[in-house]
Amino acid sequence: MDSPSRPSETQHQVVCNDEEQYSVWPLGRPLPNGWRNAGPQGTKAECLRHIDRVWTDLRPLSAR
């Protein structure tokens, strides 16, 4: 019997909404309305590192 994956091994994806706010979302789960795939897939830590690199202005798009 396979052992369940540890949280650090769970695969995630980088997602973004229309206001250009980023988040991570578990792979295989449907995205919430208003969110789209916006980057790499990998562990949560890998996805967060990507977000740190690309999300340099944390203000919502409508406030810029």
Tab-separated table of N, CA, C and O in Angstrom:
chain	number	residue	atom	x	y	z
A	1	MET	N	0.847	-1.183	0.000
A	1	MET	CA	0.000	0.000	0.000
A	1	MET	C	0.887	1.239	0.000
A	1	MET	O	1.850	1.335	0.730
A	2	ASP	N	0.558	2.202	-0.834
A	2	ASP	CA	1.339	3.432	-0.914
A	2	ASP	C	1.093	4.295	0.311
A	2	ASP	O	-0.012	4.360	0.826
A	3	SER	N	2.148	4.971	0.733
A	3	SER	CA	1.977	5.901	1.849
A	3	SER	C	1.523	7.241	1.295
A	3	SER	O	1.896	7.625	0.193
A	4	PRO	N	0.693	7.967	2.042
A	4	PRO	CA	0.247	9.283	1.555
A	4	PRO	C	1.439	10.221	1.449
A	4	PRO	O	2.384	10.133	2.206
A	5	SER	N	1.403	11.116	0.460
A	5	SER	CA	2.525	12.041	0.312
A	5	SER	C	2.529	13.045	1.447
A	5	SER	O	1.498	13.425	1.972
A	6	ARG	N	3.722	13.426	1.788
A	6	ARG	CA	3.878	14.438	2.820
A	6	ARG	C	3.513	15.790	2.235
A	6	ARG	O	3.659	15.998	1.034
A	7	PRO	N	3.071	16.743	3.082
A	7	PRO	CA	2.673	18.057	2.564
A	7	PRO	C	3.755	18.728	1.729
A	7	PRO	O	3.465	19.390	0.750
A	8	SER	N	5.040	18.545	2.075
A	8	SER	CA	6.098	19.197	1.322
A	8	SER	C	6.233	18.611	-0.079
A	8	SER	O	6.845	19.201	-0.940
A	9	GLU	N	5.679	17.421	-0.304
A	9	GLU	CA	5.767	16.782	-1.610
A	9	GLU	C	4.507	16.987	-2.440
A	9	GLU	O	4.486	16.641	-3.613
A	10	THR	N	3.461	17.521	-1.861
A	10	THR	CA	2.226	17.771	-2.592
A	10	THR	C	2.514	18.772	-3.704
A	10	THR	O	3.178	19.773	-3.493
A	11	GLN	N	2.033	18.483	-4.889
A	11	GLN	CA	2.273	19.363	-6.030
A	11	GLN	C	1.252	20.496	-6.058
A	11	GLN	O	0.062	20.289	-5.819
A	12	HIS	N	1.747	21.675	-6.370
A	12	HIS	CA	0.930	22.881	-6.452
A	12	HIS	C	1.186	23.564	-7.785
A	12	HIS	O	2.097	23.200	-8.513
A	13	GLN	N	0.384	24.575	-8.055
A	13	GLN	CA	0.595	25.422	-9.224
A	13	GLN	C	0.474	26.874	-8.805
A	13	GLN	O	-0.190	27.192	-7.820
A	14	VAL	N	1.139	27.743	-9.547
A	14	VAL	CA	1.036	29.178	-9.312
A	14	VAL	C	-0.193	29.667	-10.061
A	14	VAL	O	-0.389	29.337	-11.234
A	15	VAL	N	-1.020	30.438	-9.378
A	15	VAL	CA	-2.230	30.986	-9.980
A	15	VAL	C	-2.263	32.495	-9.773
A	15	VAL	O	-1.590	33.030	-8.888
A	16	CYS	N	-3.045	33.166	-10.613
A	16	CYS	CA	-3.136	34.625	-10.571
A	16	CYS	C	-4.584	35.008	-10.860
A	16	CYS	O	-5.273	34.334	-11.626
A	17	ASN	N	-5.025	36.121	-10.275
A	17	ASN	CA	-6.388	36.584	-10.565
A	17	ASN	C	-6.339	37.826	-11.456
A	17	ASN	O	-5.263	38.278	-11.858
A	18	ASP	N	-7.483	38.390	-11.758
A	18	ASP	CA	-7.555	39.549	-12.657
A	18	ASP	C	-6.894	40.786	-12.076
A	18	ASP	O	-6.569	41.715	-12.812
A	19	GLU	N	-6.700	40.826	-10.773
A	19	GLU	CA	-6.018	41.952	-10.115
A	19	GLU	C	-4.506	41.707	-10.023
A	19	GLU	O	-3.796	42.439	-9.362
A	20	GLU	N	-4.037	40.641	-10.688
A	20	GLU	CA	-2.626	40.254	-10.709
A	20	GLU	C	-2.082	39.975	-9.310
A	20	GLU	O	-0.958	40.326	-8.973
A	21	GLN	N	-2.922	39.324	-8.500
A	21	GLN	CA	-2.505	38.840	-7.185
A	21	GLN	C	-2.230	37.350	-7.348
A	21	GLN	O	-3.001	36.638	-7.986
A	22	TYR	N	-1.125	36.886	-6.767
A	22	TYR	CA	-0.686	35.504	-6.956
A	22	TYR	C	-0.984	34.650	-5.727
A	22	TYR	O	-1.081	35.152	-4.610
A	23	SER	N	-1.078	33.356	-5.976
A	23	SER	CA	-1.270	32.387	-4.911
A	23	SER	C	-0.797	31.029	-5.400
A	23	SER	O	-0.437	30.872	-6.567
A	24	VAL	N	-0.784	30.063	-4.496
A	24	VAL	CA	-0.510	28.679	-4.878
A	24	VAL	C	-1.797	27.890	-4.679
A	24	VAL	O	-2.597	28.204	-3.807
A	25	TRP	N	-1.970	26.878	-5.530
A	25	TRP	CA	-3.189	26.080	-5.491
A	25	TRP	C	-2.805	24.626	-5.717
A	25	TRP	O	-1.979	24.338	-6.588
A	26	PRO	N	-3.386	23.706	-4.956
A	26	PRO	CA	-3.053	22.290	-5.151
A	26	PRO	C	-3.392	21.826	-6.566
A	26	PRO	O	-4.476	22.123	-7.086
A	27	LEU	N	-2.452	21.129	-7.181
A	27	LEU	CA	-2.684	20.574	-8.513
A	27	LEU	C	-3.829	19.573	-8.465
A	27	LEU	O	-3.974	18.841	-7.496
A	28	GLY	N	-4.623	19.566	-9.490
A	28	GLY	CA	-5.717	18.612	-9.568
A	28	GLY	C	-7.025	19.124	-8.996
A	28	GLY	O	-8.071	18.522	-9.215
A	29	ARG	N	-6.982	20.213	-8.260
A	29	ARG	CA	-8.227	20.805	-7.742
A	29	ARG	C	-8.685	21.874	-8.711
A	29	ARG	O	-7.866	22.635	-9.238
A	30	PRO	N	-9.977	21.975	-8.958
A	30	PRO	CA	-10.466	23.024	-9.856
A	30	PRO	C	-10.128	24.403	-9.293
A	30	PRO	O	-10.199	24.629	-8.083
A	31	LEU	N	-9.750	25.303	-10.190
A	31	LEU	CA	-9.436	26.666	-9.756
A	31	LEU	C	-10.712	27.413	-9.391
A	31	LEU	O	-11.747	27.240	-10.041
A	32	PRO	N	-10.637	28.275	-8.371
A	32	PRO	CA	-11.800	29.106	-8.044
A	32	PRO	C	-12.083	30.073	-9.195
A	32	PRO	O	-11.181	30.415	-9.966
A	33	ASN	N	-13.313	30.535	-9.292
A	33	ASN	CA	-13.672	31.521	-10.309
A	33	ASN	C	-12.763	32.740	-10.198
A	33	ASN	O	-12.471	33.215	-9.101
A	34	GLY	N	-12.317	33.223	-11.336
A	34	GLY	CA	-11.490	34.422	-11.374
A	34	GLY	C	-10.000	34.163	-11.288
A	34	GLY	O	-9.220	35.104	-11.347
A	35	TRP	N	-9.597	32.918	-11.146
A	35	TRP	CA	-8.171	32.577	-11.059
A	35	TRP	C	-7.771	31.764	-12.268
A	35	TRP	O	-8.563	31.016	-12.819
A	36	ARG	N	-6.491	31.916	-12.678
A	36	ARG	CA	-5.966	31.192	-13.835
A	36	ARG	C	-4.553	30.706	-13.529
A	36	ARG	O	-3.866	31.263	-12.668
A	37	ASN	N	-4.118	29.704	-14.257
A	37	ASN	CA	-2.757	29.203	-14.133
A	37	ASN	C	-1.810	30.315	-14.572
A	37	ASN	O	-2.021	30.944	-15.599
A	38	ALA	N	-0.748	30.548	-13.788
A	38	ALA	CA	0.135	31.676	-14.094
A	38	ALA	C	1.601	31.362	-13.864
A	38	ALA	O	2.388	32.276	-13.617
A	39	GLY	N	1.973	30.127	-13.924
A	39	GLY	CA	3.384	29.849	-13.707
A	39	GLY	C	3.659	28.381	-13.552
A	39	GLY	O	2.875	27.535	-13.972
A	40	PRO	N	4.770	28.096	-12.902
A	40	PRO	CA	5.217	26.706	-12.809
A	40	PRO	C	4.387	25.877	-11.842
A	40	PRO	O	3.594	26.395	-11.068
A	41	GLN	N	4.620	24.589	-11.929
A	41	GLN	CA	4.048	23.634	-10.996
A	41	GLN	C	5.199	23.010	-10.236
A	41	GLN	O	6.309	22.902	-10.749
A	42	GLY	N	4.953	22.631	-8.999
A	42	GLY	CA	5.983	21.986	-8.195
A	42	GLY	C	5.547	21.944	-6.750
A	42	GLY	O	4.359	22.038	-6.445
A	43	THR	N	6.524	21.840	-5.866
A	43	THR	CA	6.182	21.862	-4.449
A	43	THR	C	5.705	23.266	-4.077
A	43	THR	O	5.927	24.237	-4.817
A	44	LYS	N	5.074	23.365	-2.934
A	44	LYS	CA	4.599	24.675	-2.483
A	44	LYS	C	5.763	25.650	-2.364
A	44	LYS	O	5.662	26.809	-2.780
A	45	ALA	N	6.886	25.189	-1.830
A	45	ALA	CA	8.066	26.048	-1.675
A	45	ALA	C	8.577	26.537	-3.025
A	45	ALA	O	8.941	27.718	-3.166
A	46	GLU	N	8.602	25.673	-4.027
A	46	GLU	CA	9.049	26.077	-5.363
A	46	GLU	C	8.118	27.133	-5.946
A	46	GLU	O	8.573	28.125	-6.531
A	47	CYS	N	6.830	26.935	-5.787
A	47	CYS	CA	5.854	27.898	-6.292
A	47	CYS	C	5.983	29.239	-5.576
A	47	CYS	O	5.924	30.301	-6.209
A	48	LEU	N	6.183	29.211	-4.266
A	48	LEU	CA	6.342	30.457	-3.517
A	48	LEU	C	7.608	31.201	-3.921
A	48	LEU	O	7.613	32.439	-3.981
A	49	ARG	N	8.676	30.481	-4.224
A	49	ARG	CA	9.908	31.135	-4.704
A	49	ARG	C	9.637	31.847	-6.031
A	49	ARG	O	10.103	32.969	-6.254
A	50	HIS	N	8.882	31.218	-6.912
A	50	HIS	CA	8.533	31.853	-8.190
A	50	HIS	C	7.720	33.124	-7.943
A	50	HIS	O	7.993	34.168	-8.546
A	51	ILE	N	6.742	33.035	-7.069
A	51	ILE	CA	5.911	34.210	-6.762
A	51	ILE	C	6.770	35.333	-6.201
A	51	ILE	O	6.601	36.503	-6.576
A	52	ASP	N	7.708	35.018	-5.325
A	52	ASP	CA	8.605	36.048	-4.781
A	52	ASP	C	9.375	36.766	-5.888
A	52	ASP	O	9.641	37.966	-5.787
A	53	ARG	N	9.730	36.043	-6.934
A	53	ARG	CA	10.491	36.646	-8.040
A	53	ARG	C	9.628	37.521	-8.941
A	53	ARG	O	10.091	38.547	-9.429
A	54	VAL	N	8.383	37.118	-9.191
A	54	VAL	CA	7.580	37.822	-10.193
A	54	VAL	C	6.586	38.834	-9.614
A	54	VAL	O	6.165	39.748	-10.329
A	55	TRP	N	6.189	38.680	-8.370
A	55	TRP	CA	5.177	39.570	-7.796
A	55	TRP	C	5.878	40.645	-6.989
A	55	TRP	O	5.975	40.577	-5.779
A	56	THR	N	6.375	41.650	-7.689
A	56	THR	CA	7.179	42.682	-7.045
A	56	THR	C	6.356	43.877	-6.575
A	56	THR	O	6.801	44.628	-5.716
A	57	ASP	N	5.190	44.075	-7.139
A	57	ASP	CA	4.299	45.163	-6.723
A	57	ASP	C	3.042	44.510	-6.170
A	57	ASP	O	2.205	44.012	-6.926
A	58	LEU	N	2.896	44.510	-4.857
A	58	LEU	CA	1.797	43.778	-4.223
A	58	LEU	C	0.446	44.473	-4.310
A	58	LEU	O	-0.569	43.907	-3.929
A	59	ARG	N	0.430	45.703	-4.817
A	59	ARG	CA	-0.854	46.392	-4.949
A	59	ARG	C	-1.699	45.714	-6.015
A	59	ARG	O	-1.178	45.288	-7.045
A	60	PRO	N	-3.017	45.634	-5.793
A	60	PRO	CA	-3.893	45.114	-6.844
A	60	PRO	C	-3.769	45.969	-8.104
A	60	PRO	O	-3.476	47.171	-8.038
A	61	LEU	N	-3.984	45.359	-9.253
A	61	LEU	CA	-3.872	46.064	-10.522
A	61	LEU	C	-4.717	47.341	-10.533
A	61	LEU	O	-4.266	48.389	-11.020
A	62	SER	N	-5.911	47.287	-9.970
A	62	SER	CA	-6.801	48.457	-9.984
A	62	SER	C	-6.278	49.617	-9.133
A	62	SER	O	-6.717	50.742	-9.286
A	63	ALA	N	-5.310	49.351	-8.254
A	63	ALA	CA	-4.758	50.404	-7.401
A	63	ALA	C	-3.447	50.971	-7.954
A	63	ALA	O	-2.898	51.911	-7.396
A	64	ARG	N	-2.949	50.388	-9.025
A	64	ARG	CA	-1.682	50.873	-9.599
A	64	ARG	C	-1.905	52.029	-10.515
A	64	ARG	O	-2.855	52.227	-11.144
